[in-house]
Amino acid sequence: MTTVRQRRVGRGTEAAEDQPSEETNVKPDGKILPDPPGGKLWSILSVTVGGIVAISLGLLTSVYVATLHENDLWFSNIKEVEREISFRTECGLYYSYYKQMIQAASIQQGLHGLVYDNKTESVRTINILERMNVYQEVFLSILYRILPIQAVYVIALYVTSWLLSGTWLSGLLAACWYITNRVDTTRVEFTIPLRENWALPFFAVQIAAITYLLRAHLQPAQERLTLMAVFIATFLFSLTWQFNQFMMLIQALALFILDCLDMIPTAKVTWLYIIQISGLLLVCVLQFFNSMILGSLLISFNVSVLIARTIQKNLKKGGLLNRLGKLILHVLLVLCLTLLINKFIKKILNLESDEHIFKFLKAKFGFGATRDFDANLYLCEEAFGLLPLNTFSRLSSTLLFYVYGFVLFLLTVAAVIVAFRNLSGSNQVHLKDKMEEYTVTLKPEAAYSLVHTVLFGCLALSTMRMKYLWTSHMCVFASFGLCSAEVWKLILKCLHLYTSQRTQVIKYSLPIITLLYISFKFWPGIMDELSELREFYDPDTVELMNWIKSNTPNTAVFAGSMQLLAGVKLCTGRTLTNHPHYEDKNLRERTKQIYQIYAKRSPGEVHGILRSFGTDYVILEDSICYERRHSRGCRLRDLLDVANGHIMDGLGENEPDLKPSLYPRFCEEIRKNLPSYTMHFTRVFQNKTFHVYKLAKHK
């Protein structure tokens, strides 16, 4: 069993000074006035200082996280096999391809081994570059050695908050909240190779670029450069995470909502739709035309929006009721087109790679119970459950959630008012005049940030694993609201207390007080974390890996749990029957068959299944066979029993059509060394956690 044990001994300025607001130097006719010489110099100085602070904070965060990882595992001093074992589940699988590239005689040979891989799935040759998002292991390792990726993430959050509020003090507060809420904002220090940890920094950069793009009064050259930055960030995000399409679908929904309500420029939204599509298609080419990308809902949705907009050309004209009617028809048209286009593409491509995701979503949100093994496998994992309530108590301890809730409420009210005025405007000129009073409190970039945080908040509340997409942006959104002159101007005007000086005092004093509170409360804890020394300790797994390397041929094929086999591939290089990268229907079917070793099946049946995949050795784990982590109904053996139509073990109810199995549980019965088992399986290794059996090769 893996543990982490204690290490053994002997082993008062104006807003314009930070960043000129877009309204400060704009004439009523829209022309931009030049900055006064002193103001321009001060602005350059402020931007320079803010940039230095951003880079410093990013690098310090990387050093902090790397130190925590080192202190937690003693990573630099433990054996190589222990370091590799510490990369759990799919982390080990992905890292094995990096190791494979490093150990290859040449880059060409390494790439050939990935394109024609016959060790990841036995009796099959698969294209790793097509199936999995591992280009970062192939191409980006040099970049990640030069610039720590966590630095990119924190700098992007800092810049986004700065752009929204107009002061780099907001970026400083966002970065501090990100660090002090590390438990809920990142898990990079213990799951380094996880796809999302590579991808989320690029997503943060993309959001920062979109925030800048949505600002008013951009010069054509600025707009083109920003669009290029959005495209590059979108492409890299898509290239490094297989679930990118679902995250960008939520982003596209945010843009769609804001466009329908006239809260962001339609032309810029169109460019963002096109960038999302082109970024995904470029990734599709690099992944050898991966059909799951072509059949994504994102491409279908974006194409549908562009088609629907062409059909309904007068969508944004007319009175309130007229526009509401058109809007409802527009939404229905987009929805129907999306479903039709997506169904057509999947029918043409015979695409079933992502069907398990939709089965999971259908069961999760109560649209019928399911006995589907794959869907239940997700439903029973805590990471795919609802967000625990204790998350909010942790976020509140740093004041983050309180500030976030306050800003969210205020901007939501402002958004409703602005949306109503937009929809009820009789023409564009009248609409602009009506919006003038509210434009400082709901700029396009602020409106986007609001809808973005609401949609990703809903995602996080429904699925705990996705909270990292929300909580990091929560830091940005809360710090923006606390440091925004427009927000405080609106509040003070509502209270009839507004003066420019009072707004500036509040804008700077509250963030500084918050930073002092965070520093006073959490600095001692951070120092304690950095001084606490522990050590990775998993002797049973180390013993297993060493035995495999020493006592089995290099061509041996191993069967077992997905999580363990990823480590077997990384540590020993042996061929696997299955692995944790679950986005392939054939692999899901194969995994369900391999897992019959934990079901109630006869030894002959199990032997036949394993040999059909070329298995030479099977590894049984006590932690799965006698699992206690999950409650009855969610243990792996229970999921297999239900899928096989068998009654579950233990006290409790069973569905009426389930029947008793004719055979005992395989993983328990094989230990008794009965003749019916020994004729098929011979135990060749065991310790307190693992039992390895060699399969007989019957003619």
XYZ file of C-alpha atoms in Angstrom:
699
model
C 0.000 0.000 0.000
C 1.286 3.466 -0.889
C 1.926 5.957 1.898
C 3.793 9.190 2.413
C 5.673 8.943 5.686
C 7.904 11.221 7.724
C 11.411 11.242 6.311
C 13.893 9.112 8.218
C 16.901 10.772 9.794
C 20.094 10.107 7.839
C 18.155 10.016 4.608
C -3.709 56.861 -3.141
C -2.948 56.874 -6.959
C -5.539 57.246 -9.705
C -6.874 54.365 -11.762
C -5.339 55.834 -14.873
C -1.927 55.605 -13.308
C -2.015 51.805 -13.257
C -3.616 51.399 -16.624
C -5.694 54.079 -18.323
C -9.344 53.113 -18.469
C -10.821 53.054 -21.931
C -13.164 55.954 -21.216
C -10.575 58.315 -19.730
C -9.007 59.528 -22.982
C -11.908 59.091 -25.401
C -13.805 61.997 -26.918
C -17.608 61.872 -27.312
C -17.064 61.354 -31.048
C -14.969 58.242 -30.345
C -11.524 59.685 -31.082
C -8.728 58.815 -28.682
C -6.862 61.680 -27.102
C -3.096 61.449 -26.531
C -1.893 60.895 -22.972
C -0.205 63.802 -21.215
C 3.633 63.284 -21.047
C 3.720 62.748 -17.271
C 0.807 60.347 -17.330
C 2.364 58.302 -20.123
C 5.657 58.004 -18.223
C 3.852 56.943 -15.067
C 1.786 54.420 -17.045
C 4.939 52.872 -18.537
C 6.525 52.685 -15.078
C 3.402 51.087 -13.601
C 3.175 48.506 -16.407
C 6.864 47.679 -15.980
C 6.522 47.183 -12.221
C 3.330 45.178 -12.684
C 5.020 42.959 -15.273
C 7.987 42.304 -13.009
C 5.649 41.417 -10.144
C 3.698 39.046 -12.438
C 6.800 37.166 -13.606
C 8.226 37.040 -10.082
C 4.994 35.678 -8.648
C 4.735 33.083 -11.399
C 8.265 31.828 -10.852
C 7.887 31.867 -7.057
C 4.692 29.813 -7.364
C 6.533 27.262 -9.518
C 9.363 27.045 -6.977
C 6.806 26.732 -4.162
C 4.896 23.885 -5.839
C 8.117 22.108 -6.868
C 9.417 22.356 -3.294
C 6.177 20.890 -1.925
C 6.462 17.993 -4.381
C 10.085 17.382 -3.372
C 9.335 17.650 0.361
C 6.326 15.366 0.092
C 8.053 12.527 -1.785
C 11.806 13.250 -1.442
C 11.650 12.900 -5.208
C 15.309 13.637 -5.922
C 16.620 10.989 -3.513
C 14.302 7.995 -3.888
C 15.049 5.196 -6.356
C 14.052 5.534 -10.001
C 11.390 2.841 -9.675
C 9.885 4.727 -6.704
C 9.851 7.974 -8.668
C 8.055 6.245 -11.523
C 5.556 4.548 -9.221
C 4.677 7.963 -7.763
C 3.108 8.841 -11.154
C -0.262 7.238 -10.489
C -2.857 5.945 -12.983
C -2.811 7.737 -16.357
C 0.026 10.002 -15.171
C 2.347 6.984 -15.355
C 1.014 6.012 -18.769
C 1.670 9.446 -20.260
C 5.089 9.724 -18.642
C 6.035 6.339 -20.129
C 5.834 7.867 -23.620
C 8.176 10.673 -22.571
C 10.557 8.011 -21.235
C 10.160 6.057 -24.479
C 11.127 9.118 -26.553
C 14.144 9.833 -24.343
C 15.412 6.243 -24.521
C 14.898 5.878 -28.284
C 18.066 5.759 -30.382
C 16.801 8.710 -32.464
C 13.837 11.061 -32.687
C 12.668 9.232 -35.825
C 12.774 5.885 -34.040
C 10.948 7.332 -31.045
C 8.185 8.745 -33.242
C 7.924 5.473 -35.163
C 7.474 3.651 -31.855
C 4.571 5.957 -30.962
C 2.869 5.792 -34.359
C 3.164 1.975 -34.521
C 2.793 1.009 -30.858
C 2.130 -2.660 -30.036
C 2.949 -2.638 -26.318
C 0.163 -0.420 -24.935
C -2.618 -2.792 -26.035
C -1.693 -6.433 -26.605
C -2.471 -8.073 -29.960
C -3.202 -4.609 -31.386
C -1.036 -1.969 -33.041
C -2.279 1.526 -32.252
C -1.187 5.072 -33.111
C -0.477 6.795 -29.783
C -0.319 10.247 -31.395
C -3.777 9.707 -32.889
C -5.372 8.164 -29.802
C -3.892 10.242 -26.981
C -2.863 13.849 -26.389
C 0.876 13.221 -25.931
C 2.381 15.866 -28.196
C 3.553 17.692 -25.085
C 5.724 14.676 -24.242
C 7.085 14.729 -27.787
C 7.532 18.428 -28.597
C 7.053 20.565 -25.489
C 9.499 18.994 -23.024
C 12.149 21.602 -23.891
C 9.716 24.477 -23.272
C 8.640 23.015 -19.960
C 12.259 22.729 -18.843
C 12.988 26.342 -19.766
C 9.826 27.920 -18.314
C 7.918 26.140 -15.529
C 4.348 25.716 -16.764
C 2.867 26.712 -13.398
C 4.538 30.110 -13.868
C 2.617 30.541 -17.139
C -0.639 29.701 -15.336
C -0.215 32.181 -12.482
C 1.037 34.944 -14.803
C -2.013 34.449 -17.057
C -4.397 34.703 -14.091
C -2.542 37.804 -12.897
C -2.753 39.492 -16.320
C -6.458 38.649 -16.757
C -7.343 40.244 -13.429
C -5.151 43.259 -14.262
C -6.871 43.731 -17.639
C -10.330 43.546 -16.071
C -9.712 45.963 -13.208
C -7.091 48.289 -14.670
C -4.617 47.836 -11.807
C -1.893 45.253 -11.293
C -2.776 45.220 -7.602
C -5.749 43.097 -8.668
C -3.386 40.628 -10.345
C -1.295 40.426 -7.177
C -4.400 39.648 -5.121
C -5.573 37.002 -7.648
C -2.175 35.271 -7.526
C -2.114 35.319 -3.703
C -5.613 33.838 -3.556
C -4.578 31.165 -6.049
C -1.594 30.189 -3.880
C -3.363 30.255 -0.509
C -6.267 28.223 -1.903
C -3.889 25.742 -3.550
C -5.860 22.706 -2.320
C -8.836 23.823 -4.418
C -7.123 25.609 -7.313
C -4.566 23.026 -8.458
C -3.313 19.507 -7.902
C -0.186 19.819 -9.987
C 2.253 18.983 -7.208
C 1.050 15.373 -6.974
C -0.280 14.697 -10.506
C 2.331 16.439 -12.654
C 1.846 14.590 -16.001
C -1.973 14.804 -15.859
C -3.306 16.255 -19.118
C -5.217 19.091 -17.448
C -2.090 20.340 -15.669
C -0.425 20.807 -19.059
C -3.544 22.314 -20.657
C -4.975 24.723 -18.078
C -2.103 27.243 -18.309
C -2.842 27.603 -22.031
C -6.550 27.956 -21.236
C -5.707 30.750 -18.789
C -3.584 32.464 -21.455
C -6.475 32.149 -23.899
C -8.894 33.742 -21.415
C -6.444 36.605 -20.822
C -6.177 37.156 -24.591
C -9.972 37.081 -25.014
C -10.298 39.583 -22.170
C -7.974 41.962 -24.007
C -9.657 41.301 -27.369
C -13.073 42.333 -26.010
C -11.818 45.762 -24.914
C -13.049 48.775 -26.847
C -10.893 51.040 -29.025
C -8.302 48.437 -30.048
C -6.182 49.368 -33.043
C -6.401 46.964 -36.044
C -2.835 45.772 -35.456
C -3.567 45.139 -31.764
C -6.691 43.208 -32.664
C -4.863 41.011 -35.187
C -2.062 40.234 -32.740
C -4.577 39.406 -30.020
C -6.527 37.100 -32.334
C -3.257 35.336 -33.140
C -2.547 34.935 -29.416
C -6.054 33.522 -28.875
C -5.548 31.062 -31.727
C -2.152 29.837 -30.482
C -3.411 29.419 -26.917
C -6.573 27.651 -28.143
C -4.524 25.318 -30.331
C -2.090 24.416 -27.528
C -4.947 23.913 -25.074
C -6.698 21.614 -27.555
C -3.499 19.715 -28.301
C -2.710 18.918 -24.672
C -6.060 17.695 -23.235
C -8.556 15.277 -24.726
C -11.470 16.971 -22.908
C -10.697 20.393 -24.404
C -13.770 20.252 -26.634
C -16.149 20.115 -23.660
C -14.461 23.060 -21.923
C -14.500 25.141 -25.094
C -18.137 24.190 -25.698
C -18.972 25.890 -22.390
C -16.899 28.864 -23.504
C -18.775 28.953 -26.821
C -22.078 28.883 -24.911
C -20.909 31.907 -22.888
C -20.099 33.777 -26.098
C -23.441 32.747 -27.615
C -25.417 34.028 -24.612
C -23.588 37.356 -24.580
C -23.944 37.798 -28.335
C -27.675 37.128 -28.175
C -28.005 39.788 -25.460
C -25.875 42.347 -27.348
C -23.296 42.471 -24.568
C -20.209 41.805 -26.703
C -19.406 42.702 -30.346
C -20.759 40.169 -32.828
C -17.759 40.474 -35.163
C -15.324 39.481 -32.409
C -17.554 36.589 -31.344
C -17.552 35.311 -34.935
C -13.752 35.342 -34.973
C -13.667 33.395 -31.699
C -16.032 30.746 -33.108
C -13.802 30.395 -36.171
C -10.659 30.191 -34.021
C -12.154 27.390 -31.921
C -13.092 25.408 -35.028
C -9.759 25.959 -36.807
C -7.764 25.136 -33.651
C -9.602 21.837 -33.232
C -9.256 20.949 -36.908
C -5.504 21.593 -36.792
C -5.237 19.307 -33.760
C -7.323 16.747 -35.660
C -4.749 16.772 -38.477
C -1.853 16.389 -36.025
C -3.681 13.494 -34.353
C -4.032 11.692 -37.680
C -7.680 12.741 -38.162
C -8.937 11.623 -34.775
C -12.651 11.016 -35.343
C -13.611 12.006 -31.784
C -12.537 15.590 -32.606
C -14.527 15.726 -35.839
C -17.584 14.433 -34.004
C -17.294 16.924 -31.131
C -20.316 18.936 -30.078
C -18.183 22.085 -30.182
C -17.647 21.978 -33.948
C -21.328 21.143 -34.531
C -22.458 23.981 -32.236
C -20.175 26.641 -33.703
C -21.099 25.739 -37.270
C -24.787 25.782 -36.298
C -24.495 29.263 -34.779
C -22.838 30.627 -37.914
C -25.502 29.021 -40.147
C -28.388 30.219 -37.946
C -27.019 33.754 -37.909
C -26.941 33.743 -41.727
C -30.564 32.580 -41.855
C -31.823 35.074 -39.244
C -30.251 38.320 -40.428
C -32.574 40.697 -38.536
C -32.146 38.996 -35.179
C -31.190 42.201 -33.315
C -33.911 44.535 -34.565
C -37.351 45.300 -33.144
C -38.989 45.827 -29.767
C -38.687 43.706 -26.632
C -41.374 41.103 -27.418
C -40.330 40.930 -31.057
C -36.704 40.330 -30.138
C -37.565 37.795 -27.449
C -39.563 35.814 -29.985
C -36.710 35.932 -32.491
C -34.256 34.960 -29.752
C -36.269 31.898 -28.742
C -36.492 30.787 -32.382
C -32.752 31.406 -32.786
C -31.892 29.252 -29.760
C -34.167 26.449 -30.947
C -32.713 26.628 -34.464
C -29.141 26.452 -33.144
C -30.022 23.540 -30.856
C -31.718 21.540 -33.607
C -28.927 22.218 -36.106
C -26.299 21.211 -33.554
C -27.973 17.863 -32.868
C -28.599 17.171 -36.555
C -25.057 18.040 -37.663
C -23.501 16.100 -34.799
C -25.654 13.042 -35.446
C -24.857 13.193 -39.164
C -21.086 13.397 -38.545
C -21.150 10.523 -36.051
C -23.234 8.428 -38.427
C -20.841 9.031 -41.320
C -17.732 8.348 -39.191
C -19.344 5.523 -37.188
C -18.127 7.360 -34.088
C -18.720 5.800 -30.655
C -15.600 6.914 -28.756
C -17.418 9.391 -26.505
C -20.683 7.521 -25.936
C -19.640 6.616 -22.371
C -19.523 10.329 -21.488
C -23.117 10.882 -22.569
C -24.264 7.725 -20.778
C -22.562 9.029 -17.644
C -24.202 12.472 -17.996
C -27.616 10.921 -18.635
C -27.392 8.800 -15.478
C -25.802 11.562 -13.376
C -28.576 14.057 -14.020
C -31.370 11.561 -13.396
C -32.494 10.725 -16.926
C -32.865 7.046 -16.117
C -30.855 4.500 -14.142
C -28.202 2.501 -15.949
C -26.375 -0.792 -15.585
C -23.727 0.281 -18.029
C -20.377 -0.655 -16.505
C -18.466 2.342 -17.882
C -21.066 4.906 -16.792
C -21.260 3.415 -13.296
C -17.469 3.371 -13.054
C -17.543 7.174 -13.347
C -20.651 7.659 -11.211
C -19.060 5.827 -8.293
C -15.863 7.895 -8.306
C -15.816 10.751 -5.810
C -14.071 13.011 -8.331
C -17.132 12.858 -10.606
C -19.615 13.532 -7.801
C -21.017 16.820 -6.545
C -18.669 19.450 -5.166
C -18.328 18.872 -1.372
C -19.647 21.634 0.876
C -16.372 21.855 2.803
C -14.846 23.380 -0.346
C -16.722 26.603 0.390
C -15.534 26.748 3.994
C -11.913 26.493 2.795
C -12.452 29.178 0.171
C -14.162 31.387 2.744
C -11.240 31.161 5.181
C -9.183 33.307 2.749
C -12.149 35.682 2.192
C -12.169 34.584 -1.460
C -15.680 33.127 -1.511
C -17.200 36.074 0.362
C -15.726 38.595 -2.070
C -16.592 36.385 -5.045
C -20.231 36.068 -3.946
C -20.516 39.833 -3.438
C -19.041 40.682 -6.864
C -21.054 37.941 -8.562
C -24.336 39.259 -7.121
C -23.569 42.850 -8.041
C -22.514 42.149 -11.620
C -25.387 39.722 -12.172
C -27.865 42.470 -11.258
C -26.044 44.887 -13.554
C -26.035 42.279 -16.350
C -29.793 41.725 -16.056
C -30.446 45.479 -16.261
C -28.148 45.927 -19.260
C -29.564 42.870 -21.052
C -33.121 44.140 -20.559
C -32.203 47.574 -21.914
C -30.419 45.992 -24.896
C -33.386 43.803 -25.811
C -35.931 46.600 -25.392
C -34.016 49.164 -27.503
C -35.875 50.197 -30.659
C -32.676 50.830 -32.660
C -28.938 50.747 -32.275
C -28.502 54.487 -31.622
C -31.162 54.508 -28.930
C -29.635 51.370 -27.432
C -26.219 52.978 -27.220
C -27.624 56.039 -25.476
C -29.482 53.911 -22.979
C -26.422 51.808 -22.226
C -24.156 54.770 -21.630
C -25.000 54.917 -17.921
C -24.109 51.265 -17.387
C -21.146 50.780 -19.722
C -18.560 51.472 -17.017
C -19.948 48.706 -14.826
C -20.393 46.096 -17.525
C -17.780 46.343 -20.215
C -17.729 43.468 -22.730
C -14.715 41.847 -21.052
C -16.419 42.035 -17.642
C -19.635 40.590 -19.089
C -17.672 37.684 -20.572
C -15.895 37.048 -17.275
C -19.256 37.007 -15.479
C -20.921 34.441 -17.764
C -17.704 32.392 -17.900
C -17.541 32.087 -14.115
C -21.263 31.254 -13.828
C -21.129 28.439 -16.407
C -17.904 26.929 -15.104
C -19.271 27.284 -11.581
C -22.235 25.130 -12.575
C -19.819 22.584 -14.047
C -17.749 22.519 -10.846
C -20.801 22.168 -8.611
C -21.978 19.154 -10.616
C -18.550 17.489 -11.072
C -15.878 17.925 -8.415
C -12.956 17.099 -10.724
C -13.752 20.177 -12.808
C -13.553 22.585 -9.855
C -10.031 23.639 -10.870
C -11.469 25.342 -13.950
C -13.757 27.400 -11.699
C -11.728 28.143 -8.587
C -8.761 29.594 -10.476
C -11.074 31.957 -12.367
C -12.846 32.687 -9.089
C -9.582 34.248 -7.860
C -9.480 36.457 -10.966
C -13.133 37.461 -10.781
C -13.109 38.303 -7.065
C -9.905 40.340 -7.252
C -11.229 42.220 -10.297
C -14.406 43.175 -8.437
C -12.547 44.283 -5.338
C -10.088 46.441 -7.334
C -12.463 47.797 -9.983
C -13.214 51.529 -9.930
C -16.358 50.903 -11.996
C -17.758 48.441 -9.436
C -17.189 50.791 -6.520
C -18.488 53.733 -8.520
C -21.764 51.887 -9.100
C -22.077 50.929 -5.418
C -21.341 54.437 -4.148
C -23.729 56.007 -6.650
C -26.489 53.683 -5.484
C -25.763 54.795 -1.902
C -25.504 58.468 -2.985
C -21.931 58.589 -1.614
C -19.961 58.784 -4.831
C -16.893 60.952 -5.210
C -13.870 60.183 -7.374
C -11.490 60.395 -4.416
C -13.607 58.060 -2.289
C -13.726 55.512 -5.113
C -9.934 55.509 -5.449
C -9.408 55.172 -1.698
C -11.703 52.126 -1.515
C -10.279 50.634 -4.710
C -6.768 50.489 -3.257
C -7.324 50.223 0.490
C -9.564 47.127 0.498
C -7.208 44.988 -1.645
C -4.228 46.032 0.481
C -6.100 45.184 3.695
C -7.087 41.806 2.173
C -3.489 41.088 1.163
C -2.269 41.950 4.672
C -4.918 39.653 6.194
C -3.952 36.767 3.885
C -0.244 37.274 4.605
C -0.748 37.437 8.359
C -3.018 34.391 8.490
C -1.400 32.044 5.958
C 2.311 32.889 5.847
C 3.136 30.740 8.930
C 1.261 27.784 7.411
C 3.130 28.127 4.114
C 6.447 28.152 5.980
C 5.405 25.023 7.905
C 4.525 23.272 4.620
C 7.910 24.126 3.157
C 9.736 22.833 6.218
C 7.798 19.546 6.544
C 9.872 16.693 5.090
C 8.278 13.381 4.105
C 9.150 10.407 1.925
C 7.416 8.274 -0.692
C 6.917 4.744 0.655
C 5.351 1.876 -1.279
C 7.492 -1.251 -0.740
C 4.917 -3.729 -2.084
C 4.646 -2.031 -5.476
C 8.423 -1.574 -5.670
C 8.877 -5.289 -4.950
C 6.334 -6.163 -7.659
C 7.993 -3.976 -10.310
C 11.468 -5.291 -9.502
C 10.197 -8.880 -9.723
C 8.583 -8.230 -13.122
C 11.781 -6.717 -14.523
C 13.937 -9.567 -13.190
C 11.736 -12.615 -13.742
C 9.638 -12.084 -16.855
C 10.661 -11.766 -20.526
C 10.532 -8.355 -22.195
C 7.751 -9.592 -24.467
C 5.496 -10.733 -21.586
C 1.891 -9.467 -21.636
C 0.303 -8.390 -18.336
C -3.363 -8.060 -17.368
C -4.757 -6.286 -14.310
C -6.339 -3.025 -13.223
C -5.940 0.013 -15.472
C -4.224 2.037 -12.750
C -1.612 -0.597 -11.925
C -0.844 -1.485 -15.529
C 0.057 2.126 -16.309
C 2.803 1.783 -13.698
C 3.849 -1.597 -15.111
C 4.398 -0.033 -18.531
C 6.346 2.913 -17.141
C 8.539 0.898 -14.749
C 9.108 -2.282 -16.745
C 8.199 -1.612 -20.378
C 6.089 -4.789 -20.557
C 3.092 -5.100 -22.878
C -0.367 -4.340 -21.429
C -3.838 -5.648 -22.117
C -5.562 -2.419 -21.008
C -4.758 1.049 -19.652
C -6.429 4.185 -18.169
C -6.884 6.205 -21.381
C -10.573 5.383 -21.704
C -11.612 7.302 -24.850
C -11.921 4.249 -27.123
C -14.897 1.899 -27.304
C -12.840 -1.224 -28.046
C -10.578 -0.503 -25.071
C -13.597 -0.030 -22.784
C -14.997 -3.386 -23.886
C -11.591 -4.991 -23.397
C -11.230 -3.502 -19.903
C -14.644 -4.811 -18.870
C -13.606 -8.282 -20.039
C -10.243 -8.152 -18.254
C -12.004 -7.078 -15.047
C -13.876 -10.389 -14.979
C -10.945 -11.491 -12.781
C -12.861 -9.699 -9.987
C -16.292 -11.063 -11.002
C -18.062 -14.373 -10.332
C -16.843 -16.371 -13.297
C -15.430 -19.860 -13.799
C -11.636 -20.302 -14.076
C -12.027 -21.646 -17.607
C -14.000 -18.584 -18.714
C -11.505 -16.178 -17.165
C -8.560 -18.052 -18.689
C -10.198 -17.975 -22.117
C -10.869 -14.229 -21.878
C -7.330 -13.420 -20.789
C -5.691 -15.628 -23.415
C -7.815 -14.015 -26.149
C -5.852 -10.831 -25.431
C -2.514 -12.652 -25.409
C -2.096 -12.473 -21.626
C 0.892 -14.243 -20.080
C 0.538 -12.947 -16.488
C -2.365 -11.546 -14.493
C -1.961 -9.354 -11.388
C -4.664 -9.517 -8.706
C -4.894 -6.773 -6.080
C -6.310 -7.298 -2.595
C -7.371 -3.646 -2.487
C -9.817 -4.343 -5.332
C -10.862 -7.900 -4.517
C -11.659 -6.959 -0.889
C -12.411 -3.300 -1.512
C -13.763 -1.217 1.367
C -13.203 2.308 0.044
C -16.587 2.440 -1.699
C -19.944 1.506 -0.247
C -21.964 -1.480 -1.438
C -23.128 -0.890 -5.001
C -20.061 1.120 -5.952
C -17.300 -1.413 -5.363
C -15.757 -2.647 -8.601
C -16.951 -6.180 -7.886
C -20.507 -4.861 -7.412
C -20.450 -3.034 -10.746
C -19.285 -6.215 -12.451
C -21.936 -8.318 -10.720
C -24.739 -5.971 -11.794
C -23.399 -5.747 -15.361
C -23.256 -9.578 -15.469
C -26.776 -9.910 -14.033
C -25.579 -11.337 -10.696
C -26.619 -10.556 -7.120
C -24.144 -8.375 -5.225
C -22.299 -9.563 -2.103
C -23.235 -8.431 1.400
C -26.384 -7.266 3.120
C -28.655 -4.984 1.157
C -31.208 -4.897 -1.599
C -30.753 -6.217 -5.122
C -32.802 -5.496 -8.204
C -35.420 -8.238 -8.666
C -34.100 -9.572 -11.977
C -30.556 -10.199 -10.654
C -29.737 -13.855 -10.051
C -27.127 -15.758 -8.006
C -24.010 -16.722 -9.931
C -23.165 -20.371 -10.533
C -19.530 -19.658 -9.620
C -17.736 -18.035 -6.666
C -15.721 -14.842 -7.055
C -12.628 -15.611 -9.117
C -10.108 -13.418 -7.239
C -11.060 -15.070 -3.917
C -11.361 -18.664 -5.068
C -8.067 -18.783 -6.995
C -6.139 -18.495 -3.711
C -7.356 -21.908 -2.585
C -5.246 -23.630 -5.259
C -8.071 -25.923 -6.311
C -7.323 -28.236 -9.282
C -9.861 -26.440 -11.476
C -7.790 -23.263 -11.031
C -4.230 -24.631 -10.963
C -4.709 -26.277 -14.353
C -5.056 -22.771 -15.821
C -3.102 -20.525 -13.422
C 0.164 -20.882 -11.489
C 1.043 -18.413 -8.757
C 4.553 -17.056 -9.358
C 4.660 -14.030 -7.030
C 2.860 -12.692 -3.988
C 3.248 -10.150 -1.210
C 0.855 -8.394 1.147
C -0.831 -6.502 -1.694
C -0.344 -8.303 -5.014
C -0.679 -11.839 -6.386
C 0.745 -12.663 -9.825
C -0.365 -15.767 -11.747
C 1.130 -17.179 -14.911
C -1.372 -18.455 -17.446
C -1.106 -21.953 -18.888
C -0.897 -21.975 -22.682
C -3.300 -24.744 -23.643
C -3.211 -25.944 -27.203
